């Protein structure tokens, strides 16, 4: 790509910028790794990002785009719940970035929301400004979303179901659904309920867990692969069931099996291309690291005193961008390493041994899923 160096010292610039516009949330989801996890840094940050921080962040994005001659960047406005600010600050953020970007570089804007605050007017306003909106859900029914409650314990589903209907009428604005897997929910029920909502994309996420804070269900080594089995069931429904949403984890793995690079940190060995800017201007690594220990995502850098090229050189960023070389011996020697990539970086953590150089806590589940997809792909090719 233009602006990138090649060879063993290649520098892959950031292309995705996750900007925290609100550091609080109106929900209290029972499994939230931000507000119920080990990292409490959000408490010391301003609830909303100041306008001066927004402007400085826009200048840093433009500087990075100019340095690396980027033609496109992705800007994701996050929280907490970003819509707690109302649409005005989101529009101002987008305007600041667009005004600062060099000629020839465009920006794609997205908002990830719990959906409870969405209205038709808000969708129209953000859609007209070029935003795409993604929803976070656990399924397409009230029962499946029982863990997504507000601070008074009230269900979020009535408001979210309204948001889904509104977005269904605006397919050019609807980016898709992020769904954290609940191992106690029947995979067919979850998939069928989400498919009924007709989203363009669904991304099933493994719960953020690690060896020191294990997932909610027992895992390996005695042949137990509950998350892999769950995902394999969904894959078969998706693969055999005719038209449906794109499911990112499946298309990523299938692409890797066919020799394409990954675009996700969940699988594959492609370098990380995203960073986070919090409401105080702090430059951080991805939020998933906050599920491991206090300060795991911190870099000590901020947009007022540091460039994003300095963030590229940060040891934590470098470790997550080192591909196969950053994996432990067990992963490097695995036949599936090019596809699995060691799994999500945060899921490898173990406090008492090796830090992030362990296999994923979901290692057995990932192997189960990858081998199942490979077998289904081989069988389909053989029939044709």
Coordinates of C-alpha atoms in Angstrom, one line a residue, residues 91-366:
X91 CA -20.8 15.4 14.3
X92 CA -18.2 17.9 15.6
X93 CA -15.6 15.1 15.9
X94 CA -16.3 14.0 12.4
X95 CA -16.1 17.5 11.1
X96 CA -12.8 18.1 12.9
X97 CA -11.2 15.0 11.4
X98 CA -12.5 15.7 7.9
X99 CA -11.2 19.3 8.0
X100 CA -7.8 18.2 9.2
X101 CA -7.2 15.2 6.9
X102 CA -4.8 15.8 4.0
X103 CA -6.1 15.9 0.4
X104 CA -6.6 12.5 -1.0
X105 CA -7.4 10.9 2.4
X106 CA -11.0 10.0 3.3
X107 CA -12.5 8.9 6.7
X108 CA -15.1 6.3 7.3
X109 CA -17.0 6.9 10.6
X110 CA -18.7 4.3 12.8
X111 CA -20.5 4.4 16.2
X112 CA -20.8 1.3 18.4
X113 CA -23.8 1.6 20.6
X114 CA -26.0 -0.4 23.0
X115 CA -28.9 1.0 21.0
X116 CA -31.0 2.2 24.0
X117 CA -30.8 5.9 23.1
X118 CA -31.3 5.6 19.3
X119 CA -34.2 7.5 17.8
X120 CA -35.3 8.0 14.2
X121 CA -34.0 11.6 14.2
X122 CA -30.6 10.5 15.6
X123 CA -30.3 7.8 12.9
X124 CA -31.2 10.3 10.2
X125 CA -28.8 12.9 11.5
X126 CA -25.8 10.6 11.9
X127 CA -26.6 8.8 8.6
X128 CA -26.7 12.1 6.7
X129 CA -23.2 12.8 8.1
X130 CA -21.9 9.5 6.8
X131 CA -21.9 7.4 10.0
X132 CA -22.6 3.7 10.2
X133 CA -24.1 2.4 13.4
X134 CA -23.3 -1.0 15.0
X135 CA -25.3 -2.5 17.8
X136 CA -24.1 -4.6 20.7
X137 CA -26.6 -7.5 21.5
X138 CA -26.6 -10.9 23.0
X139 CA -29.3 -12.2 20.7
X140 CA -32.6 -11.2 19.1
X141 CA -35.0 -11.8 22.0
X142 CA -35.6 -10.3 25.5
X143 CA -34.5 -13.6 27.2
X144 CA -31.2 -13.7 25.4
X145 CA -30.4 -10.1 26.4
X146 CA -31.2 -10.7 30.1
X147 CA -27.6 -9.8 31.0
X148 CA -27.9 -6.4 29.4
X149 CA -29.6 -4.4 32.1
X150 CA -29.4 -0.8 33.3
X151 CA -28.1 0.4 36.6
X152 CA -31.5 -0.1 38.2
X153 CA -31.7 -3.7 37.0
X154 CA -34.2 -3.0 34.3
X155 CA -34.0 -4.8 30.9
X156 CA -32.6 -2.9 27.9
X157 CA -34.4 -5.0 25.3
X158 CA -37.5 -2.9 24.9
X159 CA -35.5 0.1 23.8
X160 CA -33.0 -1.9 21.8
X161 CA -35.7 -3.8 19.9
X162 CA -37.1 -0.4 18.8
X163 CA -33.6 0.6 17.7
X164 CA -33.2 -2.6 15.6
X165 CA -36.5 -1.9 13.8
X166 CA -35.4 1.6 13.1
X167 CA -32.0 0.5 11.7
X168 CA -33.6 -2.2 9.7
X169 CA -35.3 0.5 7.7
X170 CA -31.9 2.2 7.1
X171 CA -29.7 -0.6 5.8
X172 CA -27.1 1.9 4.5
X173 CA -26.6 3.1 8.1
X174 CA -26.8 -0.3 9.9
X175 CA -23.2 -1.7 10.2
X176 CA -24.1 -4.9 12.0
X177 CA -24.2 -6.6 15.4
X178 CA -21.5 -7.5 17.9
X179 CA -22.6 -10.5 20.0
X180 CA -20.6 -11.8 23.0
X181 CA -21.1 -15.6 23.3
X182 CA -23.2 -16.8 26.2
X183 CA -22.3 -20.5 26.5
X184 CA -25.6 -21.2 28.3
X185 CA -27.7 -20.0 25.4
X186 CA -28.6 -22.5 22.7
X187 CA -26.5 -21.6 19.6
X188 CA -29.4 -22.2 17.2
X189 CA -31.7 -19.9 19.2
X190 CA -29.1 -17.2 19.2
X191 CA -28.3 -17.5 15.5
X192 CA -31.9 -17.8 14.4
X193 CA -33.0 -14.8 16.5
X194 CA -30.1 -12.6 15.2
X195 CA -30.7 -13.7 11.6
X196 CA -34.4 -12.7 12.0
X197 CA -33.2 -9.1 12.7
X198 CA -31.6 -9.1 9.2
X199 CA -28.3 -7.4 10.1
X200 CA -25.7 -7.1 7.3
X201 CA -23.0 -8.6 9.6
X202 CA -22.7 -10.4 12.9
X203 CA -19.5 -10.8 14.9
X204 CA -19.6 -13.5 17.5
X205 CA -17.0 -12.6 20.2
X206 CA -15.5 -15.0 22.7
X207 CA -15.9 -13.5 26.2
X208 CA -12.7 -11.7 27.3
X209 CA -11.0 -14.1 29.6
X210 CA -7.5 -15.5 30.2
X211 CA -5.6 -18.2 32.1
X212 CA -5.7 -16.1 35.3
X213 CA -9.3 -15.2 34.9
X214 CA -10.9 -18.2 33.0
X215 CA -14.0 -18.2 30.9
X216 CA -17.4 -18.9 32.3
X217 CA -17.3 -22.6 31.2
X218 CA -14.6 -25.3 31.8
X219 CA -12.1 -25.7 29.0
X220 CA -9.6 -28.4 27.8
X221 CA -7.5 -30.4 28.2
X222 CA -9.9 -33.3 28.6
X223 CA -11.5 -32.8 25.2
X224 CA -13.9 -30.1 26.3
X225 CA -14.3 -27.4 23.7
X226 CA -17.7 -25.8 24.6
X227 CA -17.0 -22.5 22.8
X228 CA -15.7 -24.3 19.7
X229 CA -18.7 -26.7 19.7
X230 CA -21.0 -23.7 20.1
X231 CA -19.5 -21.9 17.1
X232 CA -19.3 -25.0 15.0
X233 CA -23.1 -25.5 15.5
X234 CA -23.7 -21.9 14.4
X235 CA -21.3 -22.3 11.4
X236 CA -23.3 -25.3 10.1
X237 CA -26.6 -23.4 10.4
X238 CA -25.0 -20.5 8.6
X239 CA -23.2 -22.5 5.9
X240 CA -26.2 -24.8 5.1
X241 CA -29.0 -22.3 5.7
X242 CA -28.9 -20.1 2.6
X243 CA -28.7 -16.3 2.6
X244 CA -27.9 -14.8 5.9
X245 CA -25.7 -12.1 7.5
X246 CA -22.0 -12.1 7.0
X247 CA -20.5 -13.7 10.2
X248 CA -17.1 -12.1 10.6
X249 CA -15.3 -14.9 12.6
X250 CA -16.3 -17.4 10.0
X251 CA -15.4 -15.3 6.9
X252 CA -12.0 -14.4 8.5
X253 CA -11.1 -18.0 9.2
X254 CA -12.3 -19.1 5.7
X255 CA -10.3 -16.3 4.1
X256 CA -7.1 -17.4 6.1
X257 CA -7.6 -21.0 5.0
X258 CA -7.7 -19.7 1.4
X259 CA -4.5 -17.7 1.8
X260 CA -5.9 -14.2 2.4
X261 CA -4.6 -12.0 5.3
X262 CA -6.8 -11.4 8.3
X263 CA -8.4 -8.1 9.2
X264 CA -9.1 -9.0 12.8
X265 CA -7.1 -9.4 16.0
X266 CA -9.2 -12.5 16.8
X267 CA -7.4 -14.8 14.3
X268 CA -4.4 -14.6 11.9
X269 CA -1.1 -13.0 12.1
X270 CA -1.7 -9.6 10.5
X271 CA -0.3 -6.6 12.4
X272 CA -2.5 -4.5 14.6
X273 CA -3.7 -1.4 12.9
X274 CA -5.8 0.2 15.6
X275 CA -5.3 2.4 18.6
X276 CA -7.5 4.0 21.2
X277 CA -7.7 7.6 22.4
X278 CA -9.5 8.1 25.7
X279 CA -11.5 11.1 26.8
X280 CA -8.5 12.7 28.5
X281 CA -6.4 12.3 25.3
X282 CA -4.5 9.3 26.5
X283 CA -3.2 7.0 23.7
X284 CA -4.0 3.4 24.7
X285 CA -3.9 -0.1 23.3
X286 CA -7.1 -2.0 22.5
X287 CA -9.7 -2.1 25.3
X288 CA -9.6 -5.9 25.5
X289 CA -6.3 -5.7 27.4
X290 CA -8.2 -4.1 30.3
X291 CA -9.7 -7.5 31.0
X292 CA -6.2 -8.7 32.1
X293 CA -4.9 -6.3 34.8
X294 CA -4.9 -2.7 35.8
X295 CA -3.0 -0.5 33.3
X296 CA -2.5 -3.3 30.7
X297 CA -3.7 -1.0 27.9
X298 CA -1.8 2.1 29.0
X299 CA 1.1 3.5 27.0
X300 CA 2.0 6.7 29.0
X301 CA 1.4 8.6 25.8
X302 CA -1.2 11.3 24.9
X303 CA -2.2 13.3 21.9
X304 CA -1.0 16.6 23.3
X305 CA 2.7 15.5 23.7
X306 CA 3.1 12.5 21.4
X307 CA 2.6 11.4 17.8
X308 CA 1.0 8.2 16.7
X309 CA 4.3 7.2 15.3
X310 CA 5.6 7.2 18.8
X311 CA 2.7 5.0 19.7
X312 CA 3.8 2.6 16.9
X313 CA 7.2 2.3 18.7
X314 CA 5.7 1.6 22.1
X315 CA 6.8 -1.9 23.4
X316 CA 3.2 -3.0 24.0
X317 CA 2.1 -2.0 20.5
X318 CA 5.2 -3.6 19.1
X319 CA 4.6 -6.9 20.9
X320 CA 1.1 -7.1 19.5
X321 CA 2.4 -6.3 16.0
X322 CA 5.1 -8.9 15.9
X323 CA 3.1 -11.8 14.4
X324 CA 4.6 -15.2 14.7
X325 CA 7.7 -13.9 16.4
X326 CA 5.6 -12.7 19.3
X327 CA 4.1 -16.1 20.0
X328 CA 5.3 -18.7 22.5
X329 CA 7.0 -21.9 21.3
X330 CA 3.8 -24.0 21.5
X331 CA 2.0 -21.6 19.1
X332 CA 5.0 -21.2 16.8
X333 CA 5.2 -24.9 16.3
X334 CA 1.5 -25.4 15.7
X335 CA 0.2 -26.5 12.3
X336 CA -2.7 -24.0 12.6
X337 CA -0.6 -21.0 13.5
X338 CA -1.1 -19.1 10.2
X339 CA -4.9 -19.3 10.7
X340 CA -5.2 -19.1 14.5
X341 CA -2.4 -16.6 15.0
X342 CA -2.5 -17.4 18.7
X343 CA -6.0 -16.0 19.1
X344 CA -6.8 -12.7 20.7
X345 CA -3.8 -11.2 22.4
X346 CA -5.6 -10.6 25.7
X347 CA -6.8 -14.2 25.9
X348 CA -3.2 -15.4 26.2
X349 CA -2.4 -13.7 29.5
X350 CA -1.3 -15.6 32.5
X351 CA -0.1 -13.6 35.5
X352 CA 2.2 -16.2 37.0
X353 CA 3.8 -17.6 33.8
X354 CA 4.8 -16.0 30.5
X355 CA 2.5 -13.0 30.5
X356 CA 1.1 -12.9 26.9
X357 CA 3.4 -15.5 25.4
X358 CA 1.0 -18.4 26.3
X359 CA -1.5 -20.0 23.8
X360 CA -5.0 -18.6 24.0
X361 CA -7.1 -19.7 26.9
X362 CA -9.5 -20.8 24.1
X363 CA -6.7 -22.7 22.2
X364 CA -8.7 -26.0 22.1
X365 CA -11.8 -24.2 21.0
X366 CA -10.1 -22.4 18.2

